[in-house]
XYZ file of N, CA and C in Angstrom:
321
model
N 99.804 111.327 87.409
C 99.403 110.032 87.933
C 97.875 109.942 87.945
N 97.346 108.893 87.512
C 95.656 108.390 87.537
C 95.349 108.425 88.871
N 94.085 109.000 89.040
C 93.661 108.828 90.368
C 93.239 107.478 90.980
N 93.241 107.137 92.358
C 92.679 106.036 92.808
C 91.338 105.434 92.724
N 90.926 104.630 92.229
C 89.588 104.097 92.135
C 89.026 104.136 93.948
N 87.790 103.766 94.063
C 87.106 103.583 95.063
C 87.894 102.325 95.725
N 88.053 100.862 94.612
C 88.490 99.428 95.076
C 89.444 99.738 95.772
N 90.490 100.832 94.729
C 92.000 100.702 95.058
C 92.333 101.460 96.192
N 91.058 102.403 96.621
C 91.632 103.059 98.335
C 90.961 101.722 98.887
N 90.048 100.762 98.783
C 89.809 100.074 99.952
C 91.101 99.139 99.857
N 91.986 98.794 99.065
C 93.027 97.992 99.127
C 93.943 98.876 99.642
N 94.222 99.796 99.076
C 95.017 100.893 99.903
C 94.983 101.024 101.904
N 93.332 100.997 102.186
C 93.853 101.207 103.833
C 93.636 99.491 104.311
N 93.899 98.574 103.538
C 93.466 96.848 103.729
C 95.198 96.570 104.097
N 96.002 97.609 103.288
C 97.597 97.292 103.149
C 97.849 98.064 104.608
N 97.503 99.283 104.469
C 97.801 99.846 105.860
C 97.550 99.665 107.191
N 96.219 98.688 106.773
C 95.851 97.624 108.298
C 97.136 96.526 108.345
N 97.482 96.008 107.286
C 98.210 94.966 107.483
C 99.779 95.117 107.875
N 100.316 96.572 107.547
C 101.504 97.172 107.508
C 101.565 97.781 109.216
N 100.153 98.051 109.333
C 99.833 98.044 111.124
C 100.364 96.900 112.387
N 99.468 95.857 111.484
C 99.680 94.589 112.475
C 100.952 93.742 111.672
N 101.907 94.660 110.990
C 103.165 93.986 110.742
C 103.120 92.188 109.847
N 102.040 92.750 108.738
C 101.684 91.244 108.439
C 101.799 91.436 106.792
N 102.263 89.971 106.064
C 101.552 89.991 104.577
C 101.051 89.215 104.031
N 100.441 89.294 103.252
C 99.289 88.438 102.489
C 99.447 87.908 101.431
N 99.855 86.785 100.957
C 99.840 85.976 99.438
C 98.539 86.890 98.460
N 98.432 86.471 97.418
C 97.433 86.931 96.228
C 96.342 86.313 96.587
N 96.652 85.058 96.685
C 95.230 84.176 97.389
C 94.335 84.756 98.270
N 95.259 84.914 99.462
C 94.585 85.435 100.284
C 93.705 86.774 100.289
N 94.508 87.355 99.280
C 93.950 89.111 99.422
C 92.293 88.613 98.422
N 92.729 87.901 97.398
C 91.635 86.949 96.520
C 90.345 86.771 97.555
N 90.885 85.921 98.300
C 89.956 85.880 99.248
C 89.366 87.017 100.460
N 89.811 87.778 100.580
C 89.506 88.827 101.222
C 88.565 89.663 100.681
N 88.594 90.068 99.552
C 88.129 90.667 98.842
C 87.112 90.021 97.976
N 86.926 88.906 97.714
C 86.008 88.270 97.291
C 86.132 87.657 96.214
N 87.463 87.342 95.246
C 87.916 87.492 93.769
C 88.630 86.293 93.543
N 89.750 86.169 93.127
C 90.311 85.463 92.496
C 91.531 86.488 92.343
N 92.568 85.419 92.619
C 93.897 86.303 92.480
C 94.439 86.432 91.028
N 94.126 86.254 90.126
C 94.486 86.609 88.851
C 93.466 88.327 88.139
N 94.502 89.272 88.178
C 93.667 91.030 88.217
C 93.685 91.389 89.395
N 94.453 91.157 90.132
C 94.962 91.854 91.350
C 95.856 92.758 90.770
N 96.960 92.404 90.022
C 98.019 93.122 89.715
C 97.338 94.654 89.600
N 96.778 95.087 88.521
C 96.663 96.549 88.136
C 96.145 97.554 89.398
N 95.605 97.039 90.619
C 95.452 97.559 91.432
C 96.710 97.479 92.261
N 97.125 96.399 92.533
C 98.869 97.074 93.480
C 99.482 97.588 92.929
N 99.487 97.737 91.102
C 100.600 99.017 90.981
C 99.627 100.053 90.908
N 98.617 100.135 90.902
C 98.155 101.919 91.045
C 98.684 102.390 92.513
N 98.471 101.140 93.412
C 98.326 101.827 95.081
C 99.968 102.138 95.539
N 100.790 100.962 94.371
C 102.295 101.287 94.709
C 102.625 102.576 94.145
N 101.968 102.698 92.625
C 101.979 103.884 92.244
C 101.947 105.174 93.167
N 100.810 105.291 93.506
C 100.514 106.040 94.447
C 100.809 106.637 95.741
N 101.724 105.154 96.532
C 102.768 105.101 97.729
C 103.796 106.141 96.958
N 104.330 105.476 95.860
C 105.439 105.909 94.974
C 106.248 107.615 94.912
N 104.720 108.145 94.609
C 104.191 109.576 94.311
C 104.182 110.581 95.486
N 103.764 109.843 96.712
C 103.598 110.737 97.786
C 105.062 110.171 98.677
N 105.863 109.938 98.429
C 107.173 109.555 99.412
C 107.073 108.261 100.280
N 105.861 107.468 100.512
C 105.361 106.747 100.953
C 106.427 105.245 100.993
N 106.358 104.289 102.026
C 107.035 103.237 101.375
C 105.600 102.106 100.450
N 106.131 101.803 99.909
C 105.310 100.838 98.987
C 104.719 99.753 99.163
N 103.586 100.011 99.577
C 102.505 99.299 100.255
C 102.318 97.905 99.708
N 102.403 98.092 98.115
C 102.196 96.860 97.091
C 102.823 95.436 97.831
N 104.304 96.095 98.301
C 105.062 94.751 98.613
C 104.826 93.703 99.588
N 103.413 94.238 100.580
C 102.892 93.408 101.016
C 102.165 91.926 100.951
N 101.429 91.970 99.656
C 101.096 91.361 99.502
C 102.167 90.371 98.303
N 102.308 88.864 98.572
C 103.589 88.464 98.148
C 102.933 87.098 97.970
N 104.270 86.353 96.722
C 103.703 84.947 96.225
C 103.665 83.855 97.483
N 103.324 82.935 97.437
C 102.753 81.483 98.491
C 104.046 81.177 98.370
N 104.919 80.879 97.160
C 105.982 80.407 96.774
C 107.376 80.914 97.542
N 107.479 82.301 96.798
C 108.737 82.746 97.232
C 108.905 84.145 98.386
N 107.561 84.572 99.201
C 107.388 84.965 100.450
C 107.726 86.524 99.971
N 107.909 87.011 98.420
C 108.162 88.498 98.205
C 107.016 88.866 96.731
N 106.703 89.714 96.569
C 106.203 90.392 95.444
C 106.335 89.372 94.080
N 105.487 89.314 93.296
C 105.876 88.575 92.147
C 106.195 89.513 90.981
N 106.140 90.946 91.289
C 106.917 91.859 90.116
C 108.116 92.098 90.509
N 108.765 91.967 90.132
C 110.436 92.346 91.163
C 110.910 93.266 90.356
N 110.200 93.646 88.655
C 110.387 94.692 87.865
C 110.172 96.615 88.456
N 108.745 95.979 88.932
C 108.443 97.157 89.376
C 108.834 97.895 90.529
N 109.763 97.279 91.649
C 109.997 97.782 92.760
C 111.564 98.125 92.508
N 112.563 97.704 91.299
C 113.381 97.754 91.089
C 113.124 99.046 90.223
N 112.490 99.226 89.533
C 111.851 100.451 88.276
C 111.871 101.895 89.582
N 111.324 101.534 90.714
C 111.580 102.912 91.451
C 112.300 102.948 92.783
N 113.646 102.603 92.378
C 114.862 102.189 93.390
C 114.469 101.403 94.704
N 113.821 100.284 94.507
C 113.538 99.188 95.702
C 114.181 97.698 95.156
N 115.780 97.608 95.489
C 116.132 96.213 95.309
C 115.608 95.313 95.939
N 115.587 95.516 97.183
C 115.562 94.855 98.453
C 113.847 94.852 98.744
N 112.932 93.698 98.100
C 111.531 93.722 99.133
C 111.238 93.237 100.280
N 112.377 93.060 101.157
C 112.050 92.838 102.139
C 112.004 93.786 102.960
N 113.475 94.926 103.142
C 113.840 95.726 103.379
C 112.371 96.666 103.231
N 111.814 96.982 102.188
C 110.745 97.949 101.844
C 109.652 97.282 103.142
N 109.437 96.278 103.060
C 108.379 95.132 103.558
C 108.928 95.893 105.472
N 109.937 95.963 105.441
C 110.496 96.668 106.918
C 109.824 98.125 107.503
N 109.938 98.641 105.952
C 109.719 100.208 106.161
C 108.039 100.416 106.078
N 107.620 99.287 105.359
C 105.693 99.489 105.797
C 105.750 99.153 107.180
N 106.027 98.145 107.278
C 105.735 98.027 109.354
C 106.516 98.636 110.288
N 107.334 99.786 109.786
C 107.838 100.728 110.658
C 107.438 101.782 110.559
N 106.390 102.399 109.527
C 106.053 103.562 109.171
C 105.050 103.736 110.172
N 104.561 105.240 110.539
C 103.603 106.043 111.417
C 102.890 106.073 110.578
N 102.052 105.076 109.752
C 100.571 105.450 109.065
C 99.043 106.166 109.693
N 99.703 105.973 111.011
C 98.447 106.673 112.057
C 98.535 108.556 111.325
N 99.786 108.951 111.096
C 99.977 110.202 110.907
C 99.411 110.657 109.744
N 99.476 109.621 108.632
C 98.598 109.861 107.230
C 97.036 110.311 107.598
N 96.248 110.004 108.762
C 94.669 110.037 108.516
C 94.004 111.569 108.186
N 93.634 110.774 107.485
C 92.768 112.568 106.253
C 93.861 112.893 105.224
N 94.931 111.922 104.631
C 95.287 112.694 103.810
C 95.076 112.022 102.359
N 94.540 112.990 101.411
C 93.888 112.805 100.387
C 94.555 111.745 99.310
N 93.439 110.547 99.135
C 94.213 109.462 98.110
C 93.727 109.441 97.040
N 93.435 111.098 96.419
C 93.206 111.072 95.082
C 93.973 111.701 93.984
């Protein structure tokens, strides 16, 4: 697996703030958060889902979700590593002990 860019850990603990306060974010919004434009978001939520993926993690990616239909707009990729259900996953980020992850290496 490719290591994490610098961007993609700050999106990485941006998901884990939000998986904290039990929340998710359209593309827009993260667009706006970050300073961008939501079109090239993608290659960074699958590195960071990637990355959830790799370490047993639930999949952070699925947080952030279309204006439209309130889930992920890849439904390829969460199905590609046994996640039918994004909501269900969307359950297991805001139930997870991410406090327990701190210091562990996201490279």
């Amino acid at each position: 697996m490719r290591s994490l860019t610098k961007d993609d850990v700050l999106v990485l603990m941006w998901l884990v703030a939000l998986a904290t306060s039990k929340r998710t974010q359209t593309y827009s919004e993260m667009a706006l958060h970050f300073g961008g434009l939501p079109l090239g978001q993608g290659q960074t939520l699958f590195r960071v889902g990637e990355f959830c993926f790799s370490q047993g993690l639930p999949l952070l990616s699925v947080l952030v979700v279309s204006k439209e239909k309130g889930i992920p707009s890849n439904a390829e990729f969460y199905a590609e590593r046994g996640v039918p259900d994004m909501k269900a996953e969307t359950v297991k980020c805001f139930e997870f002990d991410w406090a327990r992850l701190n210091g562990k290496d996201a490279s």
